[in-house]
Amino acid sequence: MDLQHWLGRAADAIQDWADTFGPYQQHPSLHVDDGQFASVFAEFTGRLKDNYPFFHPHYGGQMLKPPHPAAVVGYLTAMLINPNNHALDGGPATAVMEREVVAQLATMFGYDTHLGHLTTSGTIANLEALFVARELHPGRGIAHSADAHYTHGRMCHVLGLTSHPVRTDSQGRMDLDALEDVLRTGQVGTVVLTTGTTGLGAVDPVHDVLPLAERYGVRIHVDAAYGGFFTLLAGAGSPEGLPPEPWRAIARADSVVVDPHKHGLQPYGCGAVLFRDPEVGRFYLHDSPYTYFTSTELHLGEISLECSRAGASAAALWLTLQLLPPTLDGLGQILAAGRRAALKWADLIEASDVLELYQPPQLDIVTYFPAVAPATLTGIDAASARVLADGMTSSDPIYLSTLKAGHEGFTA
Ligand SMILES: *Cc1c(COP(=O)(O)O)cnc(C)c1O
């Protein structure tokens, strides 16, 4: 895709549409002349160079993928209109696109019914899931693994819920015995399972927790902010295929969160929350004196805690999923390539004398540590910090990140 060409086409298409409303004059106070703009723009683009090359293969630091050019064109085109997906009055076209992409995500997770919407982030999406959890089980808390994203403990605090961190096993997955100990207390209303933890990419055993949840009368929320799109590789052929059980089990979880702005190739500002039971919409009920006049259909703002949201995010995701649908043959091939790269990198590390694999990648996060003699934790810390810093300044740079791991994970 030639980005320059399509951005030009985008500006033309929106101008053609705008022209149908008749000519008008901009107020002179808005006027900026091109010469003035050019000098500020030069400073602006100069300052933007102070960045990491997120788009480049040398960048391996965080769970991000560069937005697909289709997402960029979709976002910028819709942004020229600037619809607000809070209400159908704010942008009918992008509101419909949002419904369609949310339905595609629900199908990807195997939900046969759903209520859901896009959010600004995984954090807000998880907040909404925990809010509904609280409404359904007032007075009962949330259990999540000790390796779950920090947002769960934090949002429990925001919502006035008690959070119960549950020990993980040697591979960073929630320990089932420890979970059952917490469930026996009767103090938990919802268990948060993470399919792809932010640090190790560990996949909690959703399928094994479902029967426990039933026995103890608790709900299940799956935080798949990072890992969600890997469900496309569940049961696929080797080498990149994943054991299908935890992924298939998401279809029976009460809610799930996925971040299209991580592995869905979207620019930031795109998370999603889905509930299996559309009836939970009742917890969102509110009236607004300002909006909701053009339709008696449920507006997105009536089923979401956020008010204004970029319609451009829905447009970007819609355009992307038209070209790369959430199937194994579509977006799945991109996830598969990333996973093959992770597996190959892990093999190279295993064969190396200077690095040691921390654990085999469960998804596409590769964890390792520098081999130091003697093998002390302070020695590993110092060497890791050096690899991080020197990697970025090298003439053939590599951009990494570090993860703080508990000493119990180490056998070195
Ligand atoms: C990234 C992430 C979040 C937070 O999502 P944001 O979009 O960064 O707000 C929550 N949970 C998990 C598992 C994540 O990886």
Coordinates of C-alpha atoms and ligand atoms in Angstrom, one line a residue:
M1 CA 0.0 0.0 0.0
D2 CA 1.3 3.4 -1.0
L3 CA 0.5 5.5 2.1
Q4 CA 1.1 8.8 0.4
H5 CA -1.3 7.9 -2.5
W6 CA -4.0 6.8 -0.2
L7 CA -3.7 9.7 2.2
G8 CA -4.2 12.0 -0.8
R9 CA -7.2 10.0 -1.9
A10 CA -8.6 10.2 1.7
A11 CA -8.3 14.0 1.7
D12 CA -10.0 14.1 -1.7
A13 CA -12.8 11.8 -0.7
I14 CA -13.7 13.8 2.4
Q15 CA -13.4 17.1 0.5
D16 CA -15.9 15.8 -2.1
W17 CA -18.3 14.9 0.6
A18 CA -17.8 18.3 2.4
D19 CA -18.4 20.1 -0.9
T20 CA -21.9 18.7 -1.1
F21 CA -22.8 21.0 1.8
G22 CA -22.0 24.2 -0.1
P23 CA -19.3 26.7 0.1
Y24 CA -18.4 28.7 3.3
Q25 CA -15.7 31.0 4.6
Q26 CA -13.5 30.0 7.5
H27 CA -13.3 32.7 10.2
P28 CA -10.1 34.7 9.7
S29 CA -9.0 34.0 13.3
L30 CA -8.3 30.4 12.2
H31 CA -6.0 31.5 9.4
V32 CA -2.4 30.3 9.5
D33 CA -0.2 31.0 6.5
D34 CA 1.9 28.3 4.9
G35 CA 5.2 29.9 5.6
Q36 CA 4.5 30.1 9.4
F37 CA 3.2 26.6 9.4
A38 CA 6.3 25.3 7.6
S39 CA 8.7 26.5 10.3
V40 CA 6.6 25.2 13.1
F41 CA 6.1 21.9 11.2
A42 CA 9.9 21.6 10.8
E43 CA 10.4 22.0 14.5
F44 CA 7.6 19.5 15.2
T45 CA 8.9 16.8 12.9
G46 CA 12.4 17.4 14.3
R47 CA 11.1 16.8 17.8
L48 CA 9.3 13.6 16.8
K49 CA 12.7 12.1 15.9
D50 CA 13.2 11.6 19.6
N51 CA 11.5 8.3 19.4
Y52 CA 12.2 4.6 19.3
P53 CA 11.8 2.9 15.8
F54 CA 8.7 1.0 16.7
F55 CA 8.1 0.0 13.1
H56 CA 11.5 -1.5 12.6
P57 CA 12.6 -5.1 13.0
H58 CA 15.3 -3.9 15.4
Y59 CA 12.6 -2.9 17.8
G60 CA 11.5 -5.8 20.1
G61 CA 10.9 -3.9 23.4
Q62 CA 7.2 -4.0 24.0
M63 CA 4.0 -5.8 22.9
L64 CA 3.2 -3.5 20.0
K65 CA 3.0 -3.8 16.3
P66 CA 3.1 -0.9 14.0
P67 CA -0.4 0.1 12.9
H68 CA -1.2 -1.4 9.5
P69 CA -1.3 1.2 6.7
A70 CA -5.0 0.3 6.2
A71 CA -5.6 1.3 9.8
V72 CA -3.7 4.5 9.4
V73 CA -5.6 5.5 6.3
G74 CA -8.9 4.4 7.9
Y75 CA -8.1 6.4 11.1
L76 CA -7.0 9.6 9.3
T77 CA -9.8 9.5 6.8
A78 CA -12.5 9.3 9.4
M79 CA -10.7 11.8 11.6
L80 CA -11.2 14.4 8.9
I81 CA -14.9 14.1 9.7
N82 CA -14.2 13.5 13.4
P83 CA -17.2 11.4 14.4
N84 CA -17.8 10.7 18.1
N85 CA -18.9 7.1 18.7
H86 CA -20.6 8.0 21.9
A87 CA -24.0 8.3 20.2
L88 CA -25.5 7.7 16.8
D89 CA -26.0 11.5 16.7
G90 CA -22.2 11.7 16.9
G91 CA -21.4 9.6 13.9
P92 CA -23.9 7.1 12.4
A93 CA -21.4 5.5 9.9
T94 CA -18.6 4.7 12.4
A95 CA -21.2 3.6 15.1
V96 CA -22.4 1.0 12.7
M97 CA -18.8 0.0 11.9
E98 CA -18.1 -0.3 15.6
R99 CA -21.1 -2.7 16.0
E100 CA -19.8 -4.8 13.0
V101 CA -16.2 -5.1 14.3
V102 CA -17.4 -5.9 17.8
A103 CA -19.5 -8.7 16.3
Q104 CA -16.4 -10.0 14.5
L105 CA -14.5 -10.0 17.7
A106 CA -17.3 -11.8 19.5
T107 CA -17.3 -14.5 16.7
M108 CA -13.6 -14.8 17.0
F109 CA -14.0 -15.7 20.7
G110 CA -16.9 -18.1 19.9
Y111 CA -19.6 -16.0 21.7
D112 CA -23.0 -16.8 20.3
T113 CA -24.5 -13.8 22.0
H114 CA -22.8 -10.6 23.1
L115 CA -22.9 -7.0 24.2
G116 CA -19.8 -5.1 23.7
H117 CA -18.1 -2.0 22.5
L118 CA -14.7 -0.5 21.8
T119 CA -12.9 1.4 24.5
T120 CA -10.0 3.8 24.6
S121 CA -7.7 1.1 26.1
G122 CA -7.5 -2.3 27.7
T123 CA -7.4 -0.5 31.1
I124 CA -10.9 1.0 30.5
A125 CA -12.2 -2.2 29.0
N126 CA -11.1 -4.2 32.1
L127 CA -12.5 -1.5 34.4
E128 CA -15.9 -2.0 32.7
A129 CA -15.7 -5.7 33.1
L130 CA -14.8 -5.4 36.8
F131 CA -17.6 -2.8 37.2
V132 CA -20.2 -5.3 35.9
A133 CA -18.6 -8.0 38.1
R134 CA -19.2 -5.8 41.1
E135 CA -22.8 -5.1 40.2
L136 CA -23.5 -8.8 39.8
H137 CA -21.7 -9.8 43.0
P138 CA -21.8 -6.9 45.3
G139 CA -19.7 -7.4 48.4
R140 CA -17.5 -10.1 46.8
G141 CA -14.0 -9.5 45.5
I142 CA -11.9 -10.3 42.5
A143 CA -9.3 -13.1 42.2
H144 CA -6.5 -12.7 39.6
S145 CA -3.1 -14.2 39.3
A146 CA -0.1 -12.5 40.9
D147 CA 1.2 -12.0 37.3
A148 CA -2.1 -10.4 36.0
H149 CA -1.7 -6.8 34.7
Y150 CA -1.4 -4.3 37.6
T151 CA -4.6 -2.7 36.4
H152 CA -6.7 -5.3 38.2
G153 CA -5.4 -4.5 41.6
R154 CA -5.6 -0.9 40.8
M155 CA -9.2 -0.9 39.4
C156 CA -10.4 -3.0 42.4
H157 CA -9.2 -0.1 44.5
V158 CA -11.1 2.3 42.3
L159 CA -14.3 0.2 42.5
G160 CA -14.0 -0.5 46.2
L161 CA -13.5 -4.2 45.7
T162 CA -11.0 -6.5 47.4
S163 CA -8.5 -8.0 45.1
H164 CA -7.1 -11.4 45.8
P165 CA -3.8 -12.1 44.0
V166 CA -3.3 -15.8 43.4
R167 CA 0.1 -17.5 43.3
T168 CA 1.4 -18.6 39.8
D169 CA 3.0 -21.9 38.9
S170 CA 6.6 -22.3 37.5
Q171 CA 5.4 -21.1 34.1
G172 CA 3.6 -18.0 35.3
R173 CA 0.1 -19.5 35.1
M174 CA -2.5 -19.2 37.8
D175 CA -2.0 -22.0 40.3
L176 CA -5.3 -23.9 40.6
D177 CA -4.9 -25.1 44.2
A178 CA -4.1 -21.6 45.3
L179 CA -7.2 -20.4 43.4
E180 CA -9.4 -23.0 45.1
D181 CA -8.1 -22.0 48.5
V182 CA -9.3 -18.4 47.8
L183 CA -12.7 -19.6 46.3
R184 CA -13.4 -21.7 49.4
T185 CA -13.5 -18.5 51.5
G186 CA -16.6 -17.4 49.6
Q187 CA -15.2 -13.9 49.3
V188 CA -14.7 -13.9 45.5
G189 CA -17.4 -13.1 43.0
T190 CA -15.3 -13.1 39.8
V191 CA -12.0 -14.7 38.7
V192 CA -9.9 -12.8 36.2
L193 CA -7.9 -15.1 34.0
T194 CA -5.2 -13.8 31.7
T195 CA -4.6 -15.4 28.3
G196 CA -1.2 -14.0 27.7
T197 CA 0.3 -12.2 30.7
T198 CA 2.0 -8.9 30.0
G199 CA 5.4 -10.0 31.4
L200 CA 5.8 -13.7 30.2
G201 CA 2.9 -14.2 27.8
A202 CA 1.7 -17.0 30.1
V203 CA -1.8 -18.4 29.3
D204 CA -4.0 -19.1 32.4
P205 CA -5.9 -22.4 32.1
V206 CA -9.3 -21.0 31.4
H207 CA -10.7 -24.5 30.7
D208 CA -9.6 -25.9 34.0
V209 CA -11.0 -22.9 35.9
L210 CA -14.5 -23.2 34.3
P211 CA -15.6 -26.2 36.4
L212 CA -14.2 -24.6 39.6
A213 CA -16.1 -21.4 38.8
E214 CA -19.3 -23.4 38.4
R215 CA -18.7 -25.3 41.7
Y216 CA -18.1 -22.1 43.7
G217 CA -20.7 -19.9 41.9
V218 CA -18.2 -17.3 40.6
R219 CA -18.0 -15.6 37.3
I220 CA -15.0 -15.6 34.9
H221 CA -13.5 -12.6 33.1
V222 CA -10.7 -13.2 30.6
D223 CA -8.1 -10.5 30.2
A224 CA -6.9 -11.1 26.7
A225 CA -5.8 -7.5 26.1
Y226 CA -2.4 -8.7 24.8
G227 CA -3.1 -12.3 23.9
G228 CA -6.6 -12.2 22.5
F229 CA -5.8 -12.4 18.8
F230 CA -3.6 -15.5 19.4
T231 CA -6.9 -17.4 19.7
L232 CA -6.7 -17.5 15.9
L233 CA -3.7 -19.9 16.3
A234 CA -5.6 -22.2 18.7
G235 CA -5.3 -25.7 17.3
A236 CA -3.5 -24.5 14.1
G237 CA -0.7 -26.8 12.8
S238 CA 2.8 -26.6 14.1
P239 CA 5.1 -24.9 14.7
E240 CA 3.0 -21.8 15.5
G241 CA -0.2 -23.6 16.6
L242 CA -1.4 -23.3 20.2
P243 CA -3.0 -25.8 22.5
P244 CA -6.7 -25.0 21.8
E245 CA -8.3 -25.7 25.3
P246 CA -7.8 -22.3 27.1
W247 CA -8.8 -20.4 23.9
R248 CA -11.9 -22.4 23.2
A249 CA -12.9 -22.0 26.8
I250 CA -13.2 -18.2 26.4
A251 CA -16.5 -18.8 24.6
R252 CA -17.9 -19.9 28.0
A253 CA -16.4 -17.0 30.0
D254 CA -18.7 -14.2 31.1
S255 CA -16.6 -11.4 29.6
V256 CA -13.4 -10.9 27.7
V257 CA -11.2 -7.9 26.9
V258 CA -8.9 -7.6 23.8
D259 CA -6.7 -4.7 22.7
P260 CA -6.8 -4.2 18.9
H261 CA -4.1 -1.6 19.6
K262 CA -1.7 -4.4 20.5
H263 CA -1.9 -7.3 18.1
G264 CA -4.9 -6.0 16.0
L265 CA -2.5 -3.7 14.2
Q266 CA -4.4 -0.5 15.3
P267 CA -3.0 2.9 16.4
Y268 CA -3.4 3.6 20.1
G269 CA -6.9 4.3 21.5
C270 CA -8.5 0.9 20.7
G271 CA -9.5 -1.6 23.3
A272 CA -12.6 -3.7 23.4
V273 CA -14.8 -5.4 26.1
L274 CA -17.4 -8.1 25.3
F275 CA -20.0 -9.6 27.6
R276 CA -21.6 -12.9 26.8
D277 CA -24.9 -11.9 28.4
P278 CA -26.4 -8.8 26.7
E279 CA -28.6 -8.3 29.8
V280 CA -25.7 -6.7 31.6
G281 CA -26.5 -3.6 29.6
R282 CA -28.9 -2.8 32.4
F283 CA -26.0 -1.8 34.6
Y284 CA -25.0 1.0 32.2
L285 CA -28.5 2.5 32.0
H286 CA -28.5 6.3 32.3
D287 CA -30.2 9.2 30.7
S288 CA -28.4 12.0 29.0
P289 CA -30.0 15.4 28.4
Y290 CA -27.5 16.1 25.6
T291 CA -27.6 13.1 23.3
Y292 CA -29.5 10.1 21.9
F293 CA -32.1 12.0 19.9
T294 CA -31.7 10.5 16.4
S295 CA -32.6 6.9 17.2
T296 CA -34.4 4.8 19.7
E297 CA -31.9 2.1 19.1
L298 CA -29.4 1.6 21.9
H299 CA -26.5 4.1 21.4
L300 CA -23.0 2.9 22.1
G301 CA -22.7 5.6 24.9
E302 CA -25.6 3.8 26.7
I303 CA -23.6 0.7 27.0
S304 CA -20.2 2.2 27.9
L305 CA -18.7 4.1 30.8
E306 CA -16.8 6.5 28.5
C307 CA -18.6 9.4 26.8
S308 CA -16.7 10.8 23.8
R309 CA -14.7 8.2 21.9
A310 CA -13.0 8.5 18.5
G311 CA -15.2 7.1 15.7
A312 CA -11.9 7.0 13.8
S313 CA -10.8 4.1 16.0
A314 CA -13.8 2.0 14.8
A315 CA -13.2 3.1 11.2
A316 CA -9.5 2.0 11.4
L317 CA -10.4 -1.3 12.8
W318 CA -13.3 -1.9 10.4
L319 CA -11.1 -1.1 7.3
T320 CA -8.3 -3.4 8.7
L321 CA -10.6 -6.3 9.4
Q322 CA -12.2 -6.0 5.9
L323 CA -8.7 -6.7 4.5
L324 CA -7.3 -9.0 7.3
P325 CA -10.3 -10.7 8.8
P326 CA -9.9 -12.2 12.3
T327 CA -9.4 -15.7 10.9
L328 CA -6.4 -18.1 10.7
D329 CA -6.0 -17.2 7.0
G330 CA -6.3 -13.5 7.6
L331 CA -4.9 -11.7 10.6
G332 CA -3.9 -15.2 11.9
Q333 CA -1.0 -15.3 9.4
I334 CA 0.5 -12.2 10.9
L335 CA 0.2 -13.6 14.4
A336 CA 1.7 -16.9 13.2
A337 CA 4.7 -15.1 11.6
G338 CA 5.4 -13.3 14.9
R339 CA 5.1 -16.5 16.9
R340 CA 7.5 -18.4 14.5
A341 CA 10.0 -15.6 15.0
A342 CA 9.7 -15.9 18.8
L343 CA 10.2 -19.6 18.6
K344 CA 13.2 -19.3 16.4
W345 CA 14.7 -16.6 18.6
A346 CA 14.2 -18.9 21.6
D347 CA 16.0 -21.7 19.7
L348 CA 18.9 -19.4 19.0
I349 CA 19.1 -18.3 22.6
E350 CA 19.1 -22.0 23.8
A351 CA 22.0 -22.7 21.5
S352 CA 23.9 -19.7 22.7
D353 CA 26.6 -19.5 25.4
V354 CA 26.0 -15.9 26.3
L355 CA 22.2 -15.9 26.9
E356 CA 19.9 -18.3 28.7
L357 CA 16.3 -18.9 28.0
Y358 CA 14.1 -18.0 31.0
Q359 CA 11.2 -20.0 29.7
P360 CA 9.9 -21.2 26.3
P361 CA 7.6 -18.6 24.7
Q362 CA 3.9 -19.4 25.2
L363 CA 2.9 -16.8 22.7
D364 CA 5.3 -14.3 21.1
I365 CA 7.1 -12.9 24.2
V366 CA 10.7 -14.2 24.5
T367 CA 12.3 -14.1 28.0
Y368 CA 15.9 -14.8 28.6
F369 CA 18.8 -13.5 30.8
P370 CA 22.5 -13.0 30.2
A371 CA 24.7 -15.9 31.3
V372 CA 27.1 -14.5 34.0
A373 CA 29.6 -16.2 36.1
P374 CA 29.1 -16.5 39.0
A375 CA 25.3 -16.7 38.3
T376 CA 24.1 -14.3 40.9
L377 CA 20.9 -12.2 40.7
T378 CA 22.8 -8.9 41.0
G379 CA 25.2 -10.1 38.3
I380 CA 22.2 -10.8 36.0
D381 CA 20.6 -7.5 36.8
A382 CA 23.7 -5.6 36.0
A383 CA 24.3 -7.5 32.7
S384 CA 20.6 -7.0 31.7
A385 CA 20.8 -3.3 32.3
R386 CA 24.0 -3.2 30.2
V387 CA 22.4 -5.1 27.3
L388 CA 19.3 -2.8 27.4
A389 CA 21.4 0.4 27.4
D390 CA 24.2 -0.7 25.0
G391 CA 21.7 -2.3 22.6
M392 CA 20.0 1.1 22.0
T393 CA 23.3 3.0 21.3
S394 CA 25.0 0.4 19.2
S395 CA 25.7 1.1 15.5
D396 CA 23.5 -2.0 14.8
P397 CA 20.9 -1.3 17.5
I398 CA 18.4 -3.4 19.1
Y399 CA 15.6 -2.1 21.4
L400 CA 14.6 -4.4 24.2
S401 CA 13.0 -4.1 27.6
T402 CA 13.6 -5.7 31.0
L403 CA 11.2 -7.7 33.2
K404 CA 11.5 -7.9 36.9
A405 CA 11.2 -11.6 37.8
G406 CA 10.9 -13.0 41.3
H407 CA 14.0 -15.0 42.5
E408 CA 11.9 -18.1 43.0
G409 CA 11.7 -18.4 39.2
F410 CA 15.4 -18.8 38.9
T411 CA 17.3 -22.1 39.0
A412 CA 20.5 -20.5 37.8
Ligands
LIG1 C1 -1.7 -4.1 28.0 C2 -2.5 -4.8 28.9 C3 -3.5 -4.2 29.7 C4 -3.7 -2.7 29.7 O1 -4.2 -2.3 28.5 P1 -3.9 -0.8 27.9 O2 -4.5 -0.8 26.6 O3 -2.4 -0.6 28.0 O4 -4.6 0.1 28.9 C5 -4.3 -5.0 30.5 N1 -4.1 -6.3 30.6 C6 -3.1 -7.0 29.9 C7 -3.0 -8.4 30.0 C8 -2.3 -6.2 29.0 O5 -1.3 -6.9 28.3

